[in-house]
Backbone as JSON, one array per atom type, in Angstrom:
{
  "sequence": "XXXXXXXXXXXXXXXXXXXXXXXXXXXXXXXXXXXXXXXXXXXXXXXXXXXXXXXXXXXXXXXXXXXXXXXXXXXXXXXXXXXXXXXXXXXXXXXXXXXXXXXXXXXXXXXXXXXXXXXXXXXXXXXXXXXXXXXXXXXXXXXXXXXXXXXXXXXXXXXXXXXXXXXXXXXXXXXXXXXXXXXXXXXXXXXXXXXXXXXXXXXXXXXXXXXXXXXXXXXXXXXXXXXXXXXXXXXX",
  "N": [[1.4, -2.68, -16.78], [-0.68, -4.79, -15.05], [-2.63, -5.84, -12.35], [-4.12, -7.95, -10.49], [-6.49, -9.44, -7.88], [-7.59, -11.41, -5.57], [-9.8, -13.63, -3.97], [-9.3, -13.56, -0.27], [-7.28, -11.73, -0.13], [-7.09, -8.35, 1.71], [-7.94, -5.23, 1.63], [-7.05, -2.39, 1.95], [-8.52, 1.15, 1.51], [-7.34, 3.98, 1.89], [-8.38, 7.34, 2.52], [-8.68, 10.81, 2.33], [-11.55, 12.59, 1.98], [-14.7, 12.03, 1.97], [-16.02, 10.52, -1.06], [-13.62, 10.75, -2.26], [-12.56, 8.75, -2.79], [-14.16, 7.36, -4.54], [-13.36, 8.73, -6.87], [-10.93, 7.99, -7.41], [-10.69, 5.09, -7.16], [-13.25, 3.54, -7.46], [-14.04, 1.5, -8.96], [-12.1, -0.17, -9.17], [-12.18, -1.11, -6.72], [-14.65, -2.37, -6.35], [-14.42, -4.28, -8.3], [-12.34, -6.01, -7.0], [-13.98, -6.51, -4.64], [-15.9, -8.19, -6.07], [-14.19, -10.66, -6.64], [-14.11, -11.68, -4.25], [-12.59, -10.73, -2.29], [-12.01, -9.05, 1.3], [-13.0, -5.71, 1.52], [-12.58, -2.56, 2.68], [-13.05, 0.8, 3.17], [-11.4, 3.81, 4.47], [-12.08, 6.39, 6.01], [-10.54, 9.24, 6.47], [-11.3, 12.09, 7.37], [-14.71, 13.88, 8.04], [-15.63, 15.23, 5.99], [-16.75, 17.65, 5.88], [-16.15, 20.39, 5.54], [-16.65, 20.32, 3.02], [-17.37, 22.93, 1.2], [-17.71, 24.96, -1.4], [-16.32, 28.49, -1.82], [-18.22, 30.23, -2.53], [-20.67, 28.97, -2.13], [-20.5, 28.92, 0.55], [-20.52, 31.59, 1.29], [-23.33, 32.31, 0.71], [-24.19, 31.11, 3.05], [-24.51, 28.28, 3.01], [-24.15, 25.15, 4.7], [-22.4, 22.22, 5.97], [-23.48, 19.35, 7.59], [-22.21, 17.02, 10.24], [-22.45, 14.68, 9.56], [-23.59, 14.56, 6.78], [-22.01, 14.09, 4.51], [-21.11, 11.24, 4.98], [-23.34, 10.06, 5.12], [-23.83, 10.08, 2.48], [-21.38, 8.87, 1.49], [-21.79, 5.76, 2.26], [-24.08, 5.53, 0.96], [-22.65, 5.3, -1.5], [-22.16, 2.99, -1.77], [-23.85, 0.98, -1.22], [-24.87, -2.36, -0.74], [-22.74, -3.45, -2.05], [-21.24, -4.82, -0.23], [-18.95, -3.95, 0.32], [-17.07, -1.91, 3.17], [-17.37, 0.8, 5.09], [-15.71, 3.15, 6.85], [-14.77, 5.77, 9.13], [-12.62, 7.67, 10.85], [-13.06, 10.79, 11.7], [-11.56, 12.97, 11.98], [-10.12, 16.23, 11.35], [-11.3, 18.11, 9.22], [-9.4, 19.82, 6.21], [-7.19, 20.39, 7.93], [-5.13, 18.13, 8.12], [-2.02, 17.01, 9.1], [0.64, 14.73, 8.34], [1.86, 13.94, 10.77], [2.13, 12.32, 13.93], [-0.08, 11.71, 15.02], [-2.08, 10.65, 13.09], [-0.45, 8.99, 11.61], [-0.81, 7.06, 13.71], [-3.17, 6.1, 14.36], [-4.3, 5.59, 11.41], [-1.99, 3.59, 11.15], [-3.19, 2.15, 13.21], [-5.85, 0.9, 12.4], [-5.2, -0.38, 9.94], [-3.55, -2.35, 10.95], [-5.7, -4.18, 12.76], [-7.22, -4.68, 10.5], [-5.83, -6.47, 9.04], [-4.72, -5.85, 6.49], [-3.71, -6.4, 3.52], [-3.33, -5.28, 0.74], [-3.05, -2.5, 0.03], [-4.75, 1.32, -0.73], [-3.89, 4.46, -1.57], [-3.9, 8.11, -1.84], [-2.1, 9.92, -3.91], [1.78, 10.32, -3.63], [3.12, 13.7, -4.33], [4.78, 16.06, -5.96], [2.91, 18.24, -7.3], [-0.52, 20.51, -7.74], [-2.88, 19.93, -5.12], [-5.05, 19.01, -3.08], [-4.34, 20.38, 0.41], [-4.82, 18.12, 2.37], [-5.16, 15.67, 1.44], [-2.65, 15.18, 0.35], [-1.35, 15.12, 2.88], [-2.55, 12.41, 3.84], [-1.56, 10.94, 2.11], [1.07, 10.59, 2.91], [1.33, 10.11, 5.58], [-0.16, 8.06, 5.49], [1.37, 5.94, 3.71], [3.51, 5.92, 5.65], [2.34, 4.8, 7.92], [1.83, 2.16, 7.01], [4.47, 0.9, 6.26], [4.82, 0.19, 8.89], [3.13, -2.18, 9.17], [3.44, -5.64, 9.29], [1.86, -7.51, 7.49], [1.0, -5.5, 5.27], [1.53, -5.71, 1.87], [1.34, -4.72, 0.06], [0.84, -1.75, -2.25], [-0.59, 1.08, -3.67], [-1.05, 3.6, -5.3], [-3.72, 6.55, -6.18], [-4.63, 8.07, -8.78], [-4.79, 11.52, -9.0], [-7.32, 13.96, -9.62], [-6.59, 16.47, -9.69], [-5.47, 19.63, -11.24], [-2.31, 19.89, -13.01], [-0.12, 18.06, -11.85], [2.45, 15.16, -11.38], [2.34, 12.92, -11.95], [2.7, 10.1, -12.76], [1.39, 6.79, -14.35], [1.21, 3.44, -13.91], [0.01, 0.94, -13.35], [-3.21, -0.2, -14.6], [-6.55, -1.06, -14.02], [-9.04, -2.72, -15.41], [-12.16, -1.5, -15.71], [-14.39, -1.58, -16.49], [-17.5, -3.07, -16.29], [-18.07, -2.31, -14.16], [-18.73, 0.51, -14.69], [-20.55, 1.88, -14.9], [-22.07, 1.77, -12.11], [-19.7, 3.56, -11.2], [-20.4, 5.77, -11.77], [-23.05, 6.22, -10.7], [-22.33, 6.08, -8.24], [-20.62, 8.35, -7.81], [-22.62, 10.55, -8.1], [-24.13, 9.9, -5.62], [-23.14, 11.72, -3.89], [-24.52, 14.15, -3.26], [-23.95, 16.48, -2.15], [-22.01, 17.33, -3.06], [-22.85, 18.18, -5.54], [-22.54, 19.87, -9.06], [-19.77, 20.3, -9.64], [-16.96, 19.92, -11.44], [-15.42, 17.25, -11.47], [-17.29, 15.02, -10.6], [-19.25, 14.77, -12.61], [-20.35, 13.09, -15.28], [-19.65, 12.94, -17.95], [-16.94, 13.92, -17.12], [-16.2, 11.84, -15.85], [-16.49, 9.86, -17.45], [-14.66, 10.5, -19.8], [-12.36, 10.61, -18.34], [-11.92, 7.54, -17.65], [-11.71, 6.39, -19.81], [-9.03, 7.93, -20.61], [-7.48, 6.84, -19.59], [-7.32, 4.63, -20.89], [-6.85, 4.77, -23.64], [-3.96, 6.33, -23.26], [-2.27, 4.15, -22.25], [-3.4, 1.84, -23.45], [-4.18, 1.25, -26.08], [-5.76, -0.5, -27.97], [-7.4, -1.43, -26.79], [-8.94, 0.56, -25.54], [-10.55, 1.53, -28.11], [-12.1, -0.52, -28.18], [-13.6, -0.07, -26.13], [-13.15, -0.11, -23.79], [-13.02, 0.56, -20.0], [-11.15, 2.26, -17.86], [-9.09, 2.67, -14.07], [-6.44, 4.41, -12.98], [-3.15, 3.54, -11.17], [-0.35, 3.86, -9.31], [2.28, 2.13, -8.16], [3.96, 1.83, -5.05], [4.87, -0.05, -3.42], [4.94, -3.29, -4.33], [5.1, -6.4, -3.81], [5.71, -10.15, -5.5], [5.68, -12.61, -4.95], [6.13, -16.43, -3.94], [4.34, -18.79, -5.64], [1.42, -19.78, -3.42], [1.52, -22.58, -3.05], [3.67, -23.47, -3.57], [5.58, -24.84, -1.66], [7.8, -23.16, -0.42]],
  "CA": [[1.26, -3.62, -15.68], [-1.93, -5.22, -14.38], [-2.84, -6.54, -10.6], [-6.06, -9.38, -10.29], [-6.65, -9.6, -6.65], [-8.46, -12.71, -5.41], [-10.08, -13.99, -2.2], [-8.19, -13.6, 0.55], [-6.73, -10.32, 0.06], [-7.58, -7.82, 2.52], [-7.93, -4.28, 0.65], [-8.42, -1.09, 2.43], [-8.53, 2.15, 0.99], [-7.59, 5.24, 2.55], [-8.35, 8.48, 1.28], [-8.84, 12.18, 3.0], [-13.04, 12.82, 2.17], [-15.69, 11.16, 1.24], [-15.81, 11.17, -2.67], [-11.87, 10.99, -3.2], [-12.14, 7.1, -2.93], [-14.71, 6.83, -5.84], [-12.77, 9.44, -7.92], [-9.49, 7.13, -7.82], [-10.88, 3.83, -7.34], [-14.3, 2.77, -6.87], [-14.24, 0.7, -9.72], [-10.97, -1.19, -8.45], [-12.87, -1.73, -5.21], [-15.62, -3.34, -6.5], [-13.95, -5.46, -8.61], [-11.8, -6.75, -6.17], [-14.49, -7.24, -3.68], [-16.38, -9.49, -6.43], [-13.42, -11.35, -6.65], [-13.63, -12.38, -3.17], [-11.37, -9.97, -1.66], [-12.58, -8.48, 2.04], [-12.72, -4.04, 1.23], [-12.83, -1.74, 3.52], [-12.63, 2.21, 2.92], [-11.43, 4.4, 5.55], [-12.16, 8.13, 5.18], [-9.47, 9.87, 7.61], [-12.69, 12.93, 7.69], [-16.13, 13.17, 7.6], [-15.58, 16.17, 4.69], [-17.86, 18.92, 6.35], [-15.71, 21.95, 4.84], [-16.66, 20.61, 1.51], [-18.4, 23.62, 0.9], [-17.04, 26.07, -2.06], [-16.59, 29.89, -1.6], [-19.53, 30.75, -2.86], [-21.31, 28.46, -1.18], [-20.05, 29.38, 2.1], [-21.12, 33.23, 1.25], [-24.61, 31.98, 0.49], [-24.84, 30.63, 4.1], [-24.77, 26.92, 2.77], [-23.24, 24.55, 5.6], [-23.04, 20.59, 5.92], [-23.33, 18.81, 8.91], [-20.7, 16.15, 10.11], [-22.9, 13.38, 9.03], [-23.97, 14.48, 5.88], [-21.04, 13.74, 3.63], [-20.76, 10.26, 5.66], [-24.16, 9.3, 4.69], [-23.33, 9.92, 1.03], [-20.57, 7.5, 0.97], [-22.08, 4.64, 2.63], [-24.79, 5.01, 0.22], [-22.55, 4.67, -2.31], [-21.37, 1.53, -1.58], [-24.59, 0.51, -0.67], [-25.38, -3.67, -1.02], [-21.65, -3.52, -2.1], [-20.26, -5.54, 0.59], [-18.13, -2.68, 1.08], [-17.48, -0.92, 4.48], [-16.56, 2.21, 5.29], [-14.87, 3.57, 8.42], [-14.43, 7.31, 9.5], [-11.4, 8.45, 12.02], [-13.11, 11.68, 12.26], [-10.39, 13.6, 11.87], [-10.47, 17.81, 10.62], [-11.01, 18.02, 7.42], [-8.67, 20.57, 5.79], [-5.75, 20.72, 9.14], [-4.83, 17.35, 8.31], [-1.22, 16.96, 8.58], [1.41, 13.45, 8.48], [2.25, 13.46, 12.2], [2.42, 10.77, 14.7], [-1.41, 11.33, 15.35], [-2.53, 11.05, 11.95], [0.14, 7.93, 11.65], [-0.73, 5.93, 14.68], [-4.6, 6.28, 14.1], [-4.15, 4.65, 9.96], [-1.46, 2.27, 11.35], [-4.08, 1.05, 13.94], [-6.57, -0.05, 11.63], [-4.61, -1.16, 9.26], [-3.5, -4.03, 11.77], [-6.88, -4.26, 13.44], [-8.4, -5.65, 10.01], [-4.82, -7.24, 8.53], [-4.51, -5.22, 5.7], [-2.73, -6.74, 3.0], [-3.18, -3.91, 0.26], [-3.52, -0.55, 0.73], [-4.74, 2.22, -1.68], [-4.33, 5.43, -0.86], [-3.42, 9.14, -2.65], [-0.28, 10.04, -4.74], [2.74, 11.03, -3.27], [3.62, 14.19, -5.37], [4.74, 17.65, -5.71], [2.24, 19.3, -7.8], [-1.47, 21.35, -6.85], [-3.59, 19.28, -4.7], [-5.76, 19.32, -1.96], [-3.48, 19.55, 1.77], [-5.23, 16.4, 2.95], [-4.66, 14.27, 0.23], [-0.83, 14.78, 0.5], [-1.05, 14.55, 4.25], [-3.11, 10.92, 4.09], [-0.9, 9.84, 1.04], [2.41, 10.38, 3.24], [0.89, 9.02, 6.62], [-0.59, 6.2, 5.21], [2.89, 4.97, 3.68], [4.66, 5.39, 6.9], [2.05, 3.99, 8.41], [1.98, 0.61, 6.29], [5.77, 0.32, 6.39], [4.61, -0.95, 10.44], [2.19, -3.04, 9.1], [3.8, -6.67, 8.31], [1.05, -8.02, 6.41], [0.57, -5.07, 4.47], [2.77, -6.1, 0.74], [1.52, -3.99, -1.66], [0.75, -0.11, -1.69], [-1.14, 1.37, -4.24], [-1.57, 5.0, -5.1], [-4.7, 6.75, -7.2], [-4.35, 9.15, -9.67], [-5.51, 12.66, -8.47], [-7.86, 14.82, -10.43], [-6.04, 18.14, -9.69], [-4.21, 20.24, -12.26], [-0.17, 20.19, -13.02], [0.71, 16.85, -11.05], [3.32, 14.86, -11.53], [2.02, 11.51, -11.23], [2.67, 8.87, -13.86], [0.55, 5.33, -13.71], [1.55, 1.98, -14.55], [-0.83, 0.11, -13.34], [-4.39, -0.03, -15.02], [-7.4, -1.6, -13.88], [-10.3, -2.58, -16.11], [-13.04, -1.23, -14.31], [-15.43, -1.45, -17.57], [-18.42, -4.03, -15.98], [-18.39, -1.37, -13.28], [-18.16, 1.82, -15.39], [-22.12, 2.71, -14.68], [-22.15, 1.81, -10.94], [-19.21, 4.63, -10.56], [-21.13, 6.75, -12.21], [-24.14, 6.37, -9.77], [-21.84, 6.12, -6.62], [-20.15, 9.95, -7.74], [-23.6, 10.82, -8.48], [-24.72, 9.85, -4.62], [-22.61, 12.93, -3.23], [-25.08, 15.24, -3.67], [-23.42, 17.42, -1.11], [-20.8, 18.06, -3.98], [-23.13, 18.53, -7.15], [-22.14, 20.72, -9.59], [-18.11, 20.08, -9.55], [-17.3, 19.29, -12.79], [-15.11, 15.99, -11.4], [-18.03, 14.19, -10.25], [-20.0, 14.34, -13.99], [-21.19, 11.49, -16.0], [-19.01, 13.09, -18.81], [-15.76, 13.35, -17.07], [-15.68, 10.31, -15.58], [-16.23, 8.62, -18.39], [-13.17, 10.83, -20.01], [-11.0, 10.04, -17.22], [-11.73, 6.7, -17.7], [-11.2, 6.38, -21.67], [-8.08, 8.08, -20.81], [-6.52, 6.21, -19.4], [-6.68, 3.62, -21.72], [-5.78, 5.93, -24.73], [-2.49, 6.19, -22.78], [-1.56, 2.7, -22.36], [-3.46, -0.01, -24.31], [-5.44, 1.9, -27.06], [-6.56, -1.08, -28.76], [-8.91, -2.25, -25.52], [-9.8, 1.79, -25.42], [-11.01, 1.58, -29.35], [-12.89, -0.92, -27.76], [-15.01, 0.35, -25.37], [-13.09, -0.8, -22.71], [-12.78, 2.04, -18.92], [-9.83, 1.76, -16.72], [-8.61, 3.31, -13.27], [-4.85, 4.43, -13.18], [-2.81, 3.39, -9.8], [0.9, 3.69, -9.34], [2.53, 1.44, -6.91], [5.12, 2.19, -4.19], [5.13, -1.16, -3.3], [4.74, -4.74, -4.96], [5.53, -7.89, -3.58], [5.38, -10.53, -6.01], [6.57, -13.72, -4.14], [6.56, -17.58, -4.86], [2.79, -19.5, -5.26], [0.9, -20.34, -2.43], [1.68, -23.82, -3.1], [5.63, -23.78, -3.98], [6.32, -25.37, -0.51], [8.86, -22.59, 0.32]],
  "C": [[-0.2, -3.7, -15.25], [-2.04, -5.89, -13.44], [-4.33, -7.56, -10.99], [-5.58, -9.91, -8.73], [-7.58, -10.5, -6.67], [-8.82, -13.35, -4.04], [-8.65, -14.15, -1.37], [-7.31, -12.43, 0.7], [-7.49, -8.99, 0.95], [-7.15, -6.19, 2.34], [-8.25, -3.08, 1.73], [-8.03, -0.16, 1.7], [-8.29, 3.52, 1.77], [-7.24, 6.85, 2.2], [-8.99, 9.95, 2.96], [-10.41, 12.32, 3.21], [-13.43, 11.79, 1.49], [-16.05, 11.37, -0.2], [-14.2, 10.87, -3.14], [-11.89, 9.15, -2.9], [-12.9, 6.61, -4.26], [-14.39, 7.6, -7.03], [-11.87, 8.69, -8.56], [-9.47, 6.05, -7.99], [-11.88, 3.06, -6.68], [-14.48, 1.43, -7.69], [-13.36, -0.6, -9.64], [-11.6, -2.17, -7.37], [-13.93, -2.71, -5.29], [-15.27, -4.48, -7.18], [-13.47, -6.57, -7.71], [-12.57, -7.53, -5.03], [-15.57, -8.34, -4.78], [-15.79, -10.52, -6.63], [-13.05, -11.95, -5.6], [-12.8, -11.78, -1.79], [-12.4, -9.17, -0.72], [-12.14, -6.85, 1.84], [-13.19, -3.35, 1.86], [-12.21, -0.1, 3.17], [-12.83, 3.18, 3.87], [-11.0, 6.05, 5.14], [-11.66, 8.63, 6.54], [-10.7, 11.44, 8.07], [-13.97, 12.77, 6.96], [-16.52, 14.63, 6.22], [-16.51, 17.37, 4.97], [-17.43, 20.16, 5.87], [-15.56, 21.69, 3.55], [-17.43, 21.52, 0.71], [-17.92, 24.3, -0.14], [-17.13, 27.47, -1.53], [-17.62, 30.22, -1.55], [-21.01, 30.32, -2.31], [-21.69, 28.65, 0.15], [-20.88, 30.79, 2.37], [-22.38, 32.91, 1.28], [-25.02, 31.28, 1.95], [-24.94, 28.98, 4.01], [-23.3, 26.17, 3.6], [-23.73, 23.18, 5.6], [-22.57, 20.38, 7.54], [-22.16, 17.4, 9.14], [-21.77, 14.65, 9.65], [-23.16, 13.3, 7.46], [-23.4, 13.53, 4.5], [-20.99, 11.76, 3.48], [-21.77, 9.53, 4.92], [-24.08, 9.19, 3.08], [-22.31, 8.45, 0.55], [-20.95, 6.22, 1.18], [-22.72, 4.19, 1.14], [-24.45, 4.57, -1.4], [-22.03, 3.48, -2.8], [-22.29, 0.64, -1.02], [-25.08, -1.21, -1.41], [-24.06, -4.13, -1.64], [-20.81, -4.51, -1.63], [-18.84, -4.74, 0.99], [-18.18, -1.83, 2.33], [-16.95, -0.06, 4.59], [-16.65, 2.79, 6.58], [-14.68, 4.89, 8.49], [-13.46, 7.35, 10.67], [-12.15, 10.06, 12.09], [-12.48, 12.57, 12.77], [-11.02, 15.28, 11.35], [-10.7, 18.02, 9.6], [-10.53, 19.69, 7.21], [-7.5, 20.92, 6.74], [-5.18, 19.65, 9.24], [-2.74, 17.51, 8.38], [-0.42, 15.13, 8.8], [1.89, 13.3, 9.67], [2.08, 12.43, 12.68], [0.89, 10.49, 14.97], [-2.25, 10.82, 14.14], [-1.53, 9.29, 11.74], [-0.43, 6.97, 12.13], [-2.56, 5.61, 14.4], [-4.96, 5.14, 12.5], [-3.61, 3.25, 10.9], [-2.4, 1.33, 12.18], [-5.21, 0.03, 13.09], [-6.21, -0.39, 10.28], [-4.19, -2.61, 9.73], [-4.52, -4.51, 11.99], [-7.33, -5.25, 12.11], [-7.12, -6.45, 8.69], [-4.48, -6.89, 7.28], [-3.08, -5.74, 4.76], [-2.38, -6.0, 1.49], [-3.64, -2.85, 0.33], [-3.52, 0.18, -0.53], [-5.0, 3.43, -1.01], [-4.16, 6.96, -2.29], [-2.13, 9.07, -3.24], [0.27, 10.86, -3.65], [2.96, 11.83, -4.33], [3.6, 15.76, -5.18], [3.94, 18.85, -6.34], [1.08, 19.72, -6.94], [-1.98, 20.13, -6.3], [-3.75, 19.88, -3.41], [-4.78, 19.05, -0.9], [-3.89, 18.45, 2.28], [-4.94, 15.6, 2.64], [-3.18, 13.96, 0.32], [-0.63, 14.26, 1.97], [-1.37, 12.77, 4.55], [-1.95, 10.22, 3.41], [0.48, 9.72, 1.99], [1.88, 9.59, 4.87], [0.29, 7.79, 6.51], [0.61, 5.28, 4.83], [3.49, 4.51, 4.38], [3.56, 4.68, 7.91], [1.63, 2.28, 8.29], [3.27, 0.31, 6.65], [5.98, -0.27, 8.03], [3.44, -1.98, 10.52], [2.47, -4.55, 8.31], [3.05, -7.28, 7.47], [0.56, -6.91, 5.23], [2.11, -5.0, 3.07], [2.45, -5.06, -0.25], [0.67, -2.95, -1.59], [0.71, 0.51, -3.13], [-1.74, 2.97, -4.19], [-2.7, 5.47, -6.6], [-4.23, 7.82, -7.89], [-5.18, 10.63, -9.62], [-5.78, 13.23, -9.72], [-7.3, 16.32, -10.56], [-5.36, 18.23, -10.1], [-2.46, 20.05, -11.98], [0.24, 19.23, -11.76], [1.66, 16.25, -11.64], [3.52, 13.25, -11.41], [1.91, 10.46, -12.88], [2.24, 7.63, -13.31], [1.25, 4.75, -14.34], [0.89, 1.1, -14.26], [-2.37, 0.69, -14.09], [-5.15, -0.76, -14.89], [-8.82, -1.83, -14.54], [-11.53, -2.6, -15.24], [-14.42, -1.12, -14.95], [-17.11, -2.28, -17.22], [-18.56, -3.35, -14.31], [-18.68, 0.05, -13.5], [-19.88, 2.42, -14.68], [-22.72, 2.99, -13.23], [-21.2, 3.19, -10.37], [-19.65, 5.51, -10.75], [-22.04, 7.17, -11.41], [-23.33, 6.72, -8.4], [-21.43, 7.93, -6.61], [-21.81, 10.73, -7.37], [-24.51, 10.36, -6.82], [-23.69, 10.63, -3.2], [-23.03, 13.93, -3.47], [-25.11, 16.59, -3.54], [-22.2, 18.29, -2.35], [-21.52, 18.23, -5.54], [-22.8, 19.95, -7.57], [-20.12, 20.84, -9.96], [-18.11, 19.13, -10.57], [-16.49, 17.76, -12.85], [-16.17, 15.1, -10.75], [-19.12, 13.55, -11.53], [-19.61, 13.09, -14.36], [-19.6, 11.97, -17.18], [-17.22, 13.39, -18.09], [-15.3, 12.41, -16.57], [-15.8, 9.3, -16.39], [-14.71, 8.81, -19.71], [-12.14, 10.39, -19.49], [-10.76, 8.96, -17.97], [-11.74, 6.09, -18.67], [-9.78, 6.74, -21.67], [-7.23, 7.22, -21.03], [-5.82, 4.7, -20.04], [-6.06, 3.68, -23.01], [-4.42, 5.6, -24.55], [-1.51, 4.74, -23.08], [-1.64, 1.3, -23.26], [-4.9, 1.03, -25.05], [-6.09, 1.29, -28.03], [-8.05, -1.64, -27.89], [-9.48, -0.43, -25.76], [-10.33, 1.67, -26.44], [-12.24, 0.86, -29.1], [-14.0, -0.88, -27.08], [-14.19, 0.4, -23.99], [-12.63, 1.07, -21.43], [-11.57, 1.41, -17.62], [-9.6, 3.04, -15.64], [-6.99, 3.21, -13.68], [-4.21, 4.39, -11.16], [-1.24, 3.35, -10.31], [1.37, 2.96, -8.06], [3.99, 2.07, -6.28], [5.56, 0.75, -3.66], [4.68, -2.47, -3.67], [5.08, -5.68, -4.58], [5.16, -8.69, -4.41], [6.46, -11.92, -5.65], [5.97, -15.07, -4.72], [4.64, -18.52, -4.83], [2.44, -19.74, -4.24], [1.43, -21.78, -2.11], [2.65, -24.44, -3.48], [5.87, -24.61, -2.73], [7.07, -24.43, 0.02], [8.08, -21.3, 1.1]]
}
């Protein structure tokens, strides 16, 4: 299955830190916004306990802006915006506060698809599951939002099968630079030049391995929800 979004669609993205939106789908995002489509990416925290162990022991601490300024810049001249809720990073959970906070700006800017994390029972980060299940229930109060889009997490032993695939190949070098302007997270071997360009070979391996033979780089998204209703211009 393949999606082509087109002016007039009103895209946001919402993901746990800064960085987990250009892991799953920066390349989606940009497409879509050259296609016309208004994109907005809302980072539920500003990622300040992205520090590793070892890091931490070494005295190495980020400030609440740091992370923040990373993402902008990678979306910089983009036409992309990005939003912070300023939320905890790592105590996130799916409650009513964590709900009502998404659902608000989801109405606020009319949100008619939404990408967020996988629902799923394998390892992953607690945030990511918490956003991916409060963002659902908070779309299902959002009448204009039709179609609900989840990314494909980088963390071991998931459980997450795609069906959608996005050619993201005439963007492949820009995601590269955008991972590559989280400098706060260098060294983590999901932000490299070389596995993001794995990832994104994978995934076409998987599904359409004559465009991968090709050259061609794809994101993987699974949907929870699709609307696929009658032309603009049916009359009904």
């Amino acid at each position: 299955m393949s999606i082509t979004l087109t002016s007039g669609a009103q895209v946001v993205a919402v993901v746990a830190h800064p960085d987990d939106d250009a892991l799953m789908f920066y390349g989606t995002l940009r497409l879509w916004r050259s296609a016309g489509a208004s994109v907005t990416v809302l980072v539920v925290t500003n990622g300040v306990n992205g520090v590793s162990v070892a890091d931490q022991a070494a005295g190495v601490r980020l400030t609440a802006t740091r992370r923040l300024k990373e993402i902008r810049l990678s979306y910089q001249d983009s036409g992309i915006t990005v939003e912070c809720l300023g939320l905890e990073d790592g105590a996130l959970d799916a409650g009513r506060g964590l709900v009502t906070a998404i659902e608000a700006t989801l109405a606020r800017l009319g949100c008619t698809v939404l990408l967020t994390h996988a629902l799923h029972s394998g390892s992953d980060h607690q945030d990511h599951l918490a956003v991916a299940r409060a963002a659902l229930n908070a779309a299902a109060r959002v009448p204009s939002c039709t179609t609900i889009l989840h990314g494909k997490p980088h963390a071991p032993h998931h459980q997450v099968v795609s069906s959608v695939l996005v050619d993201i190949t005439p963007f492949m070098a820009d995601k590269i630079k955008a991972l590559q302007a989280h400098e706060s997270q260098s060294g983590r071997f999901y932000l490299t030049e070389e596995y993001t360009r794995w990832r994104a070979a994978g995934a076409g391996w998987t599904l359409l391995p004559a465009q991968a033979d090709a050259g061609r780089y794809f994101e993987e998204l699974s949907p929870s929800l699709l609307l696929l209703g009658p032309p603009a211009d049916s009359g009904r």
